[in-house]
XYZ file of C-alpha atoms in Angstrom:
749
model
C 52.092 185.669 152.316
C 51.028 188.330 149.301
C 48.221 187.461 147.413
C 49.627 187.354 143.847
C 46.377 185.634 141.803
C 44.858 187.010 138.715
C 41.658 188.436 140.694
C 44.022 190.043 143.208
C 46.088 191.849 140.461
C 43.313 192.769 138.234
C 41.530 194.732 141.044
C 44.997 196.718 141.888
C 44.907 197.145 138.277
C 41.728 198.758 138.288
C 42.327 200.978 141.564
C 45.652 201.984 140.354
C 43.413 203.242 137.148
C 41.123 205.112 139.034
C 43.655 207.074 141.372
C 45.583 208.014 138.053
C 42.410 209.587 136.906
C 42.156 212.077 139.843
C 45.947 212.994 139.896
C 46.623 215.636 137.719
C 49.332 215.424 134.580
C 52.318 216.590 135.805
C 54.555 218.721 133.521
C 57.067 216.278 131.679
C 60.731 216.845 132.441
C 63.248 217.837 129.532
C 65.529 215.206 128.177
C 68.834 216.483 126.919
C 69.484 215.515 123.262
C 72.167 212.787 122.822
C 74.568 212.431 120.246
C 74.022 209.373 118.028
C 76.536 206.812 119.138
C 79.471 205.854 116.917
C 79.948 203.074 114.821
C 82.847 201.218 115.499
C 84.874 197.961 113.901
C 84.747 195.270 116.371
C 88.358 193.321 116.700
C 88.784 190.223 115.353
C 89.113 188.387 118.680
C 85.867 189.927 119.312
C 84.064 188.601 116.359
C 85.514 185.193 116.829
C 84.438 184.884 120.058
C 80.950 186.228 119.468
C 80.554 183.555 116.792
C 82.052 180.684 118.833
C 79.228 181.044 121.349
C 76.774 180.967 118.488
C 78.223 177.448 116.984
C 79.135 176.150 120.044
C 76.187 176.748 122.219
C 76.780 173.390 124.547
C 78.959 170.643 125.048
C 76.672 168.036 122.831
C 77.434 170.835 119.952
C 81.147 170.286 120.022
C 80.766 166.648 120.238
C 78.462 166.617 117.376
C 80.687 168.764 115.115
C 83.550 166.247 116.103
C 81.306 163.066 115.384
C 80.626 164.637 112.128
C 83.953 165.134 110.909
C 85.084 161.474 111.958
C 82.404 160.615 109.563
C 83.706 162.546 106.831
C 86.883 160.779 107.207
C 85.122 157.667 106.486
C 85.663 156.166 109.982
C 84.478 152.660 110.978
C 84.735 153.104 114.644
C 84.396 156.305 116.938
C 85.040 156.567 120.568
C 83.764 159.817 122.902
C 84.882 160.185 126.069
C 83.309 163.018 128.714
C 84.055 164.556 131.860
C 81.854 166.584 133.568
C 79.352 166.673 131.273
C 82.139 167.777 128.815
C 83.124 170.928 130.602
C 86.129 169.634 131.460
C 86.979 167.021 128.878
C 85.863 165.859 125.414
C 87.353 163.397 123.645
C 86.727 162.361 120.442
C 88.843 159.400 118.508
C 88.593 157.617 115.065
C 90.204 155.404 112.627
C 89.567 157.690 109.796
C 91.974 159.015 107.018
C 93.484 161.486 109.353
C 94.912 164.735 108.905
C 98.216 165.902 106.703
C 101.033 167.455 108.332
C 101.096 170.458 106.395
C 97.503 171.356 106.803
C 97.725 171.756 110.538
C 99.059 175.033 110.491
C 95.254 176.197 109.107
C 93.138 172.892 110.515
C 91.806 175.813 113.163
C 91.384 178.869 111.368
C 87.962 180.213 110.692
C 86.588 179.074 107.015
C 89.126 177.014 106.179
C 87.477 173.328 105.058
C 88.288 170.333 102.492
C 84.512 169.979 101.691
C 83.764 172.510 99.397
C 85.900 175.286 97.140
C 82.933 177.582 95.766
C 79.570 178.222 96.987
C 77.722 175.976 94.192
C 79.483 172.832 95.839
C 76.680 173.425 98.506
C 74.302 172.071 96.438
C 76.049 168.895 95.566
C 77.439 168.571 99.057
C 77.700 165.133 100.475
C 79.658 165.776 103.530
C 78.396 166.722 107.152
C 80.361 169.966 107.565
C 81.112 172.389 105.035
C 81.659 175.784 106.861
C 84.877 175.241 108.371
C 83.853 177.033 111.645
C 83.484 174.188 114.196
C 87.178 173.641 114.954
C 87.903 177.328 115.062
C 84.904 178.071 117.367
C 86.073 175.514 119.581
C 89.520 177.048 119.830
C 88.365 180.433 121.177
C 86.216 179.191 123.820
C 88.344 175.906 125.246
C 91.764 174.645 124.703
C 92.047 172.013 122.035
C 94.768 169.574 120.996
C 94.653 167.460 117.972
C 96.609 164.070 117.292
C 96.604 162.542 114.179
C 98.296 159.978 111.655
C 97.575 159.488 107.922
C 98.073 156.506 105.973
C 101.606 155.506 105.083
C 103.267 157.691 107.971
C 105.872 156.090 110.647
C 104.574 158.592 113.339
C 101.678 160.926 114.331
C 101.830 164.682 115.035
C 100.329 166.168 117.997
C 99.530 170.360 118.168
C 97.528 172.541 120.468
C 95.437 175.259 119.413
C 94.086 179.016 120.932
C 92.205 181.386 119.337
C 92.382 179.681 115.782
C 96.362 179.637 115.671
C 98.718 176.882 116.981
C 100.546 177.444 120.175
C 103.539 175.572 119.033
C 104.758 173.460 116.045
C 103.536 169.922 115.543
C 105.355 167.567 117.580
C 106.271 163.696 116.337
C 104.468 161.217 118.725
C 103.317 157.920 118.550
C 99.645 157.293 117.420
C 97.296 155.005 116.287
C 95.201 155.283 112.729
C 93.046 158.285 112.392
C 92.561 161.417 114.643
C 92.066 162.378 118.368
C 90.575 165.361 119.255
C 90.644 166.768 122.973
C 88.532 169.590 123.950
C 89.283 170.891 127.231
C 87.860 173.566 129.686
C 84.979 174.311 127.620
C 83.845 178.025 127.867
C 86.427 178.785 130.568
C 86.451 182.441 129.197
C 82.633 183.054 129.377
C 81.609 182.670 132.851
C 77.859 183.317 132.441
C 77.542 180.298 129.783
C 79.669 178.163 132.351
C 77.279 178.870 135.310
C 74.355 177.820 133.082
C 75.861 174.884 132.263
C 76.458 173.314 135.494
C 74.304 170.313 135.608
C 76.774 167.991 133.893
C 74.304 165.163 134.216
C 71.683 166.887 132.199
C 74.787 167.743 129.213
C 76.023 164.083 129.401
C 72.224 162.412 128.735
C 72.324 164.743 125.794
C 75.559 163.640 124.439
C 74.287 159.627 124.950
C 71.131 160.626 123.123
C 72.952 162.141 120.299
C 75.106 159.311 119.577
C 72.466 156.766 120.477
C 70.843 158.414 117.428
C 73.825 158.304 115.013
C 74.712 155.144 115.877
C 71.016 153.549 114.725
C 71.480 155.485 111.354
C 75.471 154.711 110.514
C 75.175 151.032 111.300
C 78.390 150.436 109.413
C 79.888 152.337 112.280
C 80.627 151.258 115.611
C 80.078 153.903 118.222
C 81.226 154.044 122.128
C 80.429 156.810 124.727
C 81.553 156.880 128.554
C 82.344 158.711 131.324
C 85.978 159.941 132.081
C 87.115 156.792 134.422
C 84.442 154.750 133.629
C 84.704 151.138 132.537
C 81.298 150.286 130.918
C 80.255 152.302 127.990
C 77.047 154.240 128.143
C 76.656 153.680 124.257
C 78.106 150.906 122.773
C 77.337 149.851 119.326
C 78.937 147.418 116.592
C 78.351 147.180 113.258
C 75.279 145.505 111.953
C 73.696 144.746 108.765
C 70.086 146.234 109.226
C 68.801 149.180 111.076
C 66.176 147.015 113.095
C 69.401 145.638 114.745
C 71.134 148.795 115.557
C 68.155 149.999 117.540
C 67.605 146.876 119.004
C 71.483 147.414 120.227
C 70.959 150.916 121.265
C 67.528 151.525 122.634
C 66.654 147.753 123.916
C 64.660 144.739 122.692
C 61.456 146.192 124.146
C 61.735 149.213 121.630
C 62.597 147.158 118.643
C 59.738 144.309 119.007
C 57.296 147.237 119.096
C 58.476 148.842 115.742
C 56.748 148.758 112.453
C 58.611 149.078 109.026
C 57.221 152.129 106.662
C 58.265 152.986 103.312
C 57.359 156.088 100.959
C 58.723 156.436 97.488
C 57.741 159.228 95.124
C 58.890 160.278 91.677
C 58.518 163.753 90.014
C 55.170 162.857 88.625
C 53.771 163.577 92.127
C 55.651 167.242 92.540
C 57.859 166.067 95.163
C 60.771 163.489 94.703
C 62.151 161.629 97.745
C 62.558 157.949 99.231
C 61.695 157.557 103.169
C 62.203 154.416 104.666
C 61.935 153.820 108.832
C 60.252 152.496 111.679
C 57.306 153.631 113.853
C 56.198 152.485 117.332
C 52.699 150.284 117.758
C 50.318 150.232 120.334
C 52.438 148.142 122.465
C 55.077 151.121 122.802
C 54.256 153.571 125.676
C 56.658 156.418 126.592
C 56.141 159.652 128.220
C 57.636 161.638 125.359
C 57.801 161.466 121.581
C 61.388 160.094 120.172
C 61.783 161.433 116.263
C 65.231 160.083 115.034
C 65.326 161.979 111.677
C 68.145 161.978 109.150
C 67.502 163.729 105.691
C 70.550 162.899 103.337
C 72.232 161.159 105.966
C 72.181 164.548 107.955
C 70.532 164.249 111.750
C 68.196 167.035 111.610
C 64.862 168.182 113.373
C 61.543 169.106 111.908
C 59.014 170.226 114.251
C 56.206 170.396 111.243
C 56.811 166.678 110.861
C 56.945 165.583 114.598
C 53.890 167.417 114.873
C 52.134 165.678 111.848
C 53.108 162.522 113.352
C 52.033 163.050 116.596
C 48.326 163.739 115.373
C 48.066 160.700 113.452
C 48.992 158.865 116.984
C 46.932 160.901 119.164
C 43.682 160.161 116.829
C 44.876 156.453 115.939
C 46.146 155.069 119.157
C 45.476 157.556 122.143
C 46.858 155.501 124.657
C 50.231 155.294 122.472
C 50.330 158.958 121.446
C 54.021 159.338 122.403
C 55.843 157.332 119.555
C 58.982 156.303 118.489
C 60.129 156.890 115.074
C 62.733 156.900 113.000
C 63.020 158.001 109.495
C 65.639 158.439 106.751
C 64.838 160.817 103.829
C 66.590 160.926 100.986
C 65.927 163.667 98.382
C 67.812 165.029 95.443
C 70.784 167.497 97.017
C 69.313 170.364 95.185
C 66.172 170.442 96.909
C 67.574 170.730 100.347
C 68.981 174.005 101.976
C 71.199 172.862 104.658
C 72.798 176.728 105.374
C 69.997 177.877 107.568
C 71.006 177.329 110.942
C 74.257 178.053 112.822
C 74.418 174.268 114.302
C 72.966 172.762 111.364
C 69.987 171.005 113.034
C 67.996 172.536 110.677
C 67.380 172.271 106.975
C 65.074 173.630 104.379
C 63.086 171.312 101.812
C 61.727 172.221 98.785
C 58.029 171.053 98.802
C 58.004 170.277 102.383
C 54.249 170.516 102.731
C 53.725 167.289 100.267
C 56.239 165.362 101.511
C 55.107 165.589 105.380
C 51.394 164.911 103.939
C 52.355 161.853 102.284
C 54.387 160.606 105.398
C 51.695 161.229 107.449
C 49.411 159.399 105.337
C 51.391 156.175 105.167
C 51.864 156.323 108.941
C 48.545 156.422 109.345
C 47.720 153.476 107.192
C 50.082 151.353 108.995
C 48.904 152.035 112.298
C 45.563 151.260 111.268
C 46.308 148.066 109.568
C 48.633 146.835 112.926
C 46.052 148.078 115.214
C 44.009 144.577 115.293
C 45.929 143.018 118.192
C 48.081 144.492 121.477
C 50.287 142.730 123.331
C 49.515 142.996 127.217
C 51.911 141.171 130.247
C 49.587 140.103 132.645
C 50.056 138.180 136.130
C 48.060 135.069 136.943
C 44.799 135.810 138.880
C 45.158 133.367 141.447
C 48.357 134.771 142.418
C 46.456 138.183 143.123
C 43.603 136.770 144.941
C 45.770 134.515 147.258
C 47.532 137.584 148.055
C 44.891 139.777 148.822
C 43.388 137.369 150.860
C 46.640 136.719 152.812
C 46.687 140.464 153.425
C 42.976 140.493 155.000
C 43.801 138.051 157.428
C 44.491 139.759 160.861
C 46.683 136.655 161.811
C 48.343 134.023 160.129
C 46.106 130.668 160.140
C 47.969 127.615 161.434
C 46.695 124.234 160.524
C 44.465 122.519 163.196
C 45.659 119.056 164.810
C 43.645 116.316 163.558
C 40.755 115.551 165.010
C 39.868 118.887 166.342
C 37.048 121.349 165.352
C 37.188 124.987 163.936
C 36.426 127.080 166.847
C 33.041 128.914 166.534
C 32.763 132.549 166.424
C 30.363 134.382 168.576
C 27.447 135.390 166.951
C 27.688 139.260 167.885
C 31.402 139.216 166.106
C 30.341 137.324 163.208
C 30.988 139.383 159.921
C 27.943 138.425 157.625
C 29.274 140.462 154.615
C 31.563 139.052 152.270
C 33.253 141.359 149.215
C 32.856 138.265 146.968
C 29.325 137.526 147.468
C 27.165 140.421 145.945
C 24.132 138.696 147.770
C 25.505 140.708 151.208
C 25.145 144.312 149.565
C 22.871 147.022 149.682
C 21.600 146.777 145.962
C 20.233 143.043 146.294
C 17.568 144.625 148.569
C 16.763 147.381 146.207
C 14.597 147.112 143.102
C 16.735 147.496 139.706
C 16.399 149.954 137.535
C 17.207 150.069 133.698
C 20.212 151.938 132.819
C 22.647 152.410 129.773
C 25.608 151.201 131.533
C 28.549 149.517 129.855
C 28.716 145.495 129.871
C 29.576 145.454 133.718
C 29.419 141.865 133.887
C 31.922 141.114 131.118
C 34.056 143.849 131.852
C 34.262 144.032 135.592
C 37.077 141.157 136.040
C 39.132 143.175 133.458
C 38.430 146.436 135.265
C 39.551 144.714 138.637
C 42.693 143.204 136.852
C 43.647 146.404 135.341
C 43.489 148.154 138.691
C 45.503 145.470 140.352
C 48.208 145.381 137.658
C 48.800 149.160 137.621
C 51.259 149.343 140.373
C 52.796 152.715 140.636
C 56.215 153.305 139.172
C 58.992 153.334 142.247
C 61.052 155.837 140.474
C 58.070 158.530 140.034
C 60.412 161.372 139.903
C 64.016 162.188 141.160
C 63.074 165.820 141.967
C 63.530 166.083 145.871
C 60.555 168.582 146.317
C 58.088 165.520 145.080
C 59.774 163.197 147.297
C 59.117 165.272 150.104
C 55.728 165.538 149.182
C 55.319 161.667 148.834
C 57.099 161.485 152.302
C 54.469 163.536 153.867
C 51.475 161.607 152.582
C 53.529 158.526 154.336
C 54.204 160.555 157.359
C 50.607 161.867 157.774
C 49.001 158.179 157.488
C 46.679 156.944 159.897
C 47.364 153.346 160.740
C 43.706 152.562 162.183
C 41.883 153.954 158.908
C 44.882 152.349 156.735
C 43.521 149.109 157.881
C 39.813 150.190 157.613
C 40.276 150.808 154.010
C 42.455 148.001 152.910
C 39.976 145.225 154.398
C 36.783 147.148 154.169
C 33.535 145.895 152.177
C 31.641 148.110 149.887
C 27.805 148.030 150.864
C 26.277 150.730 148.640
C 25.736 154.538 148.376
C 23.340 155.598 151.432
C 22.911 159.122 149.641
C 24.835 161.392 146.892
C 27.872 161.977 148.799
C 28.140 159.139 151.740
C 28.769 155.327 150.759
C 27.981 152.442 153.254
C 31.222 150.382 153.946
C 31.481 147.463 156.437
C 35.010 146.871 158.143
C 34.798 143.538 160.414
C 31.773 144.225 162.579
C 31.631 147.847 162.346
C 29.288 150.171 159.483
C 30.651 153.424 158.400
C 29.658 156.134 156.160
C 32.699 157.183 153.935
C 32.458 160.576 152.218
C 33.162 159.658 148.580
C 33.980 163.162 147.437
C 36.845 163.412 150.390
C 37.964 159.718 149.661
C 38.277 160.077 145.918
C 40.043 163.785 146.081
C 42.761 162.544 148.622
C 43.319 159.512 146.423
C 43.752 161.330 142.978
C 46.025 163.779 144.838
C 48.234 161.054 146.078
C 47.883 159.065 142.709
C 49.199 162.604 140.712
C 52.463 162.779 143.207
C 53.163 159.085 142.702
C 52.689 158.976 138.848
C 54.359 162.535 138.665
C 55.737 162.697 135.146
C 54.704 159.146 134.156
C 50.975 159.737 133.078
C 49.292 158.493 130.126
C 46.701 160.905 128.568
C 43.024 161.713 127.771
C 43.052 163.228 124.189
C 39.915 165.875 124.060
C 37.977 165.421 120.646
C 37.728 168.883 120.280
C 40.505 171.111 121.742
C 39.090 173.862 123.919
C 40.236 177.803 124.661
C 41.383 178.481 127.609
C 40.088 181.941 127.944
C 36.581 180.689 127.021
C 36.831 178.018 129.791
C 37.910 180.199 132.526
C 35.439 183.012 131.629
C 32.814 180.055 131.737
C 34.076 179.574 135.141
C 33.691 182.754 136.621
C 30.497 183.094 135.160
C 29.724 180.366 136.946
C 30.608 181.574 140.211
C 28.768 184.945 139.744
C 25.938 185.071 142.195
C 24.417 187.920 140.095
C 24.794 186.453 136.452
C 22.176 189.214 135.125
C 24.418 191.953 136.006
C 27.066 192.795 133.595
C 29.061 195.337 135.168
C 31.899 193.321 135.906
C 32.312 191.567 132.543
C 35.181 193.524 131.674
C 36.802 192.441 135.125
C 35.859 188.617 134.210
C 37.296 189.156 130.998
C 40.689 190.439 132.228
C 41.042 187.921 134.926
C 40.390 185.311 132.355
C 43.051 186.724 130.141
C 45.617 187.122 132.798
C 44.919 183.198 133.788
C 45.629 182.569 130.057
C 48.865 184.371 130.125
C 49.706 182.524 133.151
C 49.116 179.355 132.118
C 50.378 179.809 128.474
C 53.876 180.493 130.330
C 53.833 177.049 132.114
C 52.683 175.085 129.256
C 56.053 172.891 129.054
C 56.037 172.353 132.706
C 52.344 171.347 132.985
C 53.039 168.727 129.650
C 56.200 167.279 131.136
C 55.105 166.628 134.604
C 51.248 166.348 134.685
C 50.252 165.650 130.859
C 48.350 168.610 130.637
C 48.700 169.691 127.146
C 48.119 173.211 125.999
C 48.851 174.066 122.131
C 50.406 177.398 121.198
C 47.197 178.784 120.303
C 45.996 178.366 123.751
C 43.660 175.481 123.697
C 43.561 172.711 125.919
C 43.652 169.277 124.189
C 45.284 166.641 126.632
C 44.106 165.637 130.175
C 46.278 163.069 132.385
C 45.158 159.234 133.141
C 45.218 159.480 137.227
C 42.956 155.878 137.593
C 43.090 153.744 134.602
C 39.105 152.820 133.532
C 37.862 156.340 135.145
C 37.377 159.336 133.088
C 36.641 162.348 135.114
C 33.546 164.836 134.613
C 34.505 167.289 131.809
C 31.637 169.702 132.877
C 34.503 170.932 135.783
C 37.091 171.708 133.210
C 36.557 175.252 133.471
C 36.653 175.127 137.292
C 39.703 173.025 136.936
C 41.399 175.632 134.978
C 40.572 178.781 137.269
C 42.080 176.798 139.893
C 45.239 176.310 138.337
C 45.325 180.028 137.665
C 44.265 181.211 140.624
C 45.393 178.884 143.703
C 48.784 177.732 142.796
C 51.970 179.040 144.327
C 53.659 178.943 140.975
C 57.259 180.565 142.418
C 58.400 177.846 144.884
C 58.533 174.404 143.065
C 57.101 172.313 146.353
C 54.163 174.430 146.971
C 53.508 174.422 142.837
C 53.794 170.798 142.490
C 51.515 170.455 145.583
C 48.948 173.083 144.622
C 49.099 171.449 140.817
C 48.371 168.043 142.529
C 45.618 169.544 144.757
C 43.669 171.107 141.439
C 43.946 167.803 139.666
C 42.915 165.938 142.577
C 39.805 167.976 143.098
C 39.226 167.816 139.525
C 39.106 163.816 139.315
C 37.408 163.516 142.436
C 34.004 161.872 142.240
C 31.662 164.683 142.825
C 27.883 164.123 142.340
C 27.147 165.006 138.882
C 25.845 168.469 138.054
C 22.370 167.209 136.972
C 20.291 166.552 139.978
C 19.619 162.856 140.872
C 16.342 161.772 139.170
C 15.788 159.077 142.010
C 13.066 159.607 144.291
C 12.004 162.891 144.736
C 14.687 164.447 142.158
C 12.618 163.601 139.126
C 10.464 166.476 139.492
C 13.337 168.914 138.227
C 12.678 167.016 135.139
C 9.155 168.060 134.322
C 8.774 170.921 132.099
C 5.488 172.683 131.813
C 3.924 173.290 128.266
C 0.435 175.187 127.603
C -2.248 173.298 126.076
C -5.765 175.154 125.089
C -9.097 173.422 126.011
C -10.565 171.432 123.175
C -14.020 172.695 124.615
C -13.395 176.191 123.795
C -12.591 178.028 120.739
C -9.195 179.573 120.657
C -10.236 182.335 118.757
C -12.681 183.202 121.100
C -10.256 183.531 124.187
C -10.416 179.837 125.129
C -9.065 178.627 128.504
C -5.290 177.964 128.715
C -4.067 174.865 130.453
C -0.489 174.291 131.856
C 0.663 170.426 131.586
C 3.688 168.828 132.941
C 5.475 166.931 130.562
C 8.719 164.667 131.546
C 11.744 165.444 129.250
C 12.821 162.023 128.652
C 15.991 162.722 126.836
C 17.636 164.848 129.779
C 16.203 162.050 132.371
C 17.962 159.653 130.804
C 21.280 161.356 130.449
C 20.748 162.124 134.274
C 19.996 158.460 134.920
C 23.232 157.231 132.475
C 25.604 159.992 134.494
C 24.521 158.903 138.002
C 24.628 155.163 137.556
C 28.060 155.478 135.874
C 29.373 157.501 138.855
C 27.804 154.487 141.067
C 29.386 151.977 138.862
C 33.017 153.602 138.969
C 32.783 154.248 142.930
C 32.236 150.432 143.360
C 34.552 149.226 140.498
C 37.147 151.560 140.268
C 37.505 153.649 143.379
C 37.134 151.265 146.272
C 39.304 148.627 144.928
C 41.815 151.409 143.833
C 41.654 152.598 147.497
C 42.798 149.556 148.985
C 45.575 149.067 146.811
C 46.667 152.728 146.955
C 45.501 155.150 149.242
C 46.836 156.218 152.645
C 44.241 158.012 154.483
C 45.491 161.095 156.671
C 45.165 161.566 160.376
C 42.634 164.418 159.411
C 39.994 162.040 157.802
C 39.489 160.363 161.269
C 37.931 164.014 162.801
C 36.614 165.788 159.617
C 33.742 163.582 159.147
C 35.306 161.539 156.229
C 34.517 158.320 158.511
C 31.377 157.895 160.477
C 30.315 154.801 162.615
C 26.798 154.707 162.428
C 26.585 150.994 163.755
C 28.415 148.037 165.494
C 27.092 144.801 165.600
C 28.608 144.185 169.563
C 26.158 147.371 170.720
C 23.422 146.416 168.668
C 23.126 142.790 170.384
C 23.658 145.048 173.913
C 20.317 146.768 172.495
C 18.350 143.745 171.647
C 19.712 142.107 174.897
C 17.836 144.418 176.968
C 14.664 144.637 175.141
């Protein structure tokens, strides 16, 4: 396989540059002058088709335009039917006021509308549409059929359109109140566009999301959306008296009960007149992406600045719930809104937008801080969990003994003497305890174990076949003997910096904590794929500086500055590579890199465990150099392996202060003899002084690691780890003692 890492690319660029300097410049070939191209007037059909591709970008764009026309027609019921994601059929029916018979000939011509008559009407416009381009654009890229009836008519009319004009005269037909528009074979004459929209499930999901947003704001209108031929509607809302009821109907009870009402009202005195009312989620709401439903003067729009401001508030106030659900309806004077800035009208320009966003951000932050006193957790009963664990540890089911019969006596050489529920059997009971600045382990231990047990992996981790193949590979390589050992072993204590002592039945093993934690983190990354919580960094760190720091740490000769330019080039290329992958890293792995190239968020792999942040530079360098980005499966495997290595419980970078390691924390200082006059060249003595601050930091780091190994790693291993067969032979598990063999040795003695 060709090495495509930034290091290899940088070396090739240097070699090519050196070779280019040795080659003499060849005479440039003469280029014949070319006449300037002639400017031509495009045919009207070409102009209309180009404009149609800009207005109707996807099937959801057509649905949005048709639904907004239905709302402008004072409809109280809107029904949408979709086939093949909207490419085969989009049918929108409403019970509005309909279309006059005499207006049908110009209905689908460009720039024909009933919403305005002069440009100044834009500043007092209350309707959704105004350009008169949507229906015309649809006729240039699809087959459009309109059936309509107005109040007082005894029958309706049906007519088909193509390229902006009627294909035939309107025909009388039976019709119900309102208008029905069918758009068939969308993008039939735009082959490239149609090929890019083959994922019908994705486009149908966008249509469902659009109508869900419309339904919670226009609660005086009933909406429904279903696939063609389906009996059950995917969106079904009824007229309700409140927005909260609409949210409950569309998004579910769990979302509605986690919402807080927010309101902001500002007059002209503040320099920005507007009214805002809405709902934001509290700390009980957890999701993998932010949902912002924003209406400005009853128009569904997007505002990236407002969304970013709200996300900042949540990340600072509720880090565990930094992906909120937000619904906001903003009303302001129509002359303060420019609605004519986007082809699909999904964005608007606001007067004094910065002031408005700042006021909304402050109100949301105030509400969150005032409601952050309590949080609801759904928890299983501890007795049920304990009974389940005890039953799983039994080799065979225990049957009740007949009355009058004694329990069979276990032979001495097969008696298991270490009990996981009895701390007296652990190695720590025989060691002199040291005072450490540890968390309140006694009070929080049960909570930690409960959290670990309750945090089961989601069954629907991801519907990507590559991730499922990787998970199947983990299951297929699992060693059944090691799996039994891991599930039922008892942690004894740390033997050294890397190996822990564990007991399984009558056997004592040395277990490599680094290898075990690395494999566990890798498997958990695959299982939680696209379902991570996030760790918010207090100070976002620039990628280029972190990668350059990692390169400098790997350099065996840091004093040599000759390769500094090469390191900077490698860091720059790695940064550019990761910036190209920011969307994928955020969506699938919750590694968030902002537009300025700063790392600000990392995933949570195990609850109650935070990785060693000193290894972030190495992690980013590994992402740039060791991941095969071109192949999906290899890419996900490489990123997961890099995350697993980063989150593995490596020994801290500071030396272990126990035993002889304490000598690393002595610093030598000069002290002049008190018996000699310094001015006359007195004797200078070197005195070793213990750096108490550094020693305290080291003791805390090592004690915290050992605490995490005992109370986080091993409980998680028992629940989640499926040890691969390679661990049976690569030194991860080493048997050091067996009670049966020890008794044989003692018998010989």
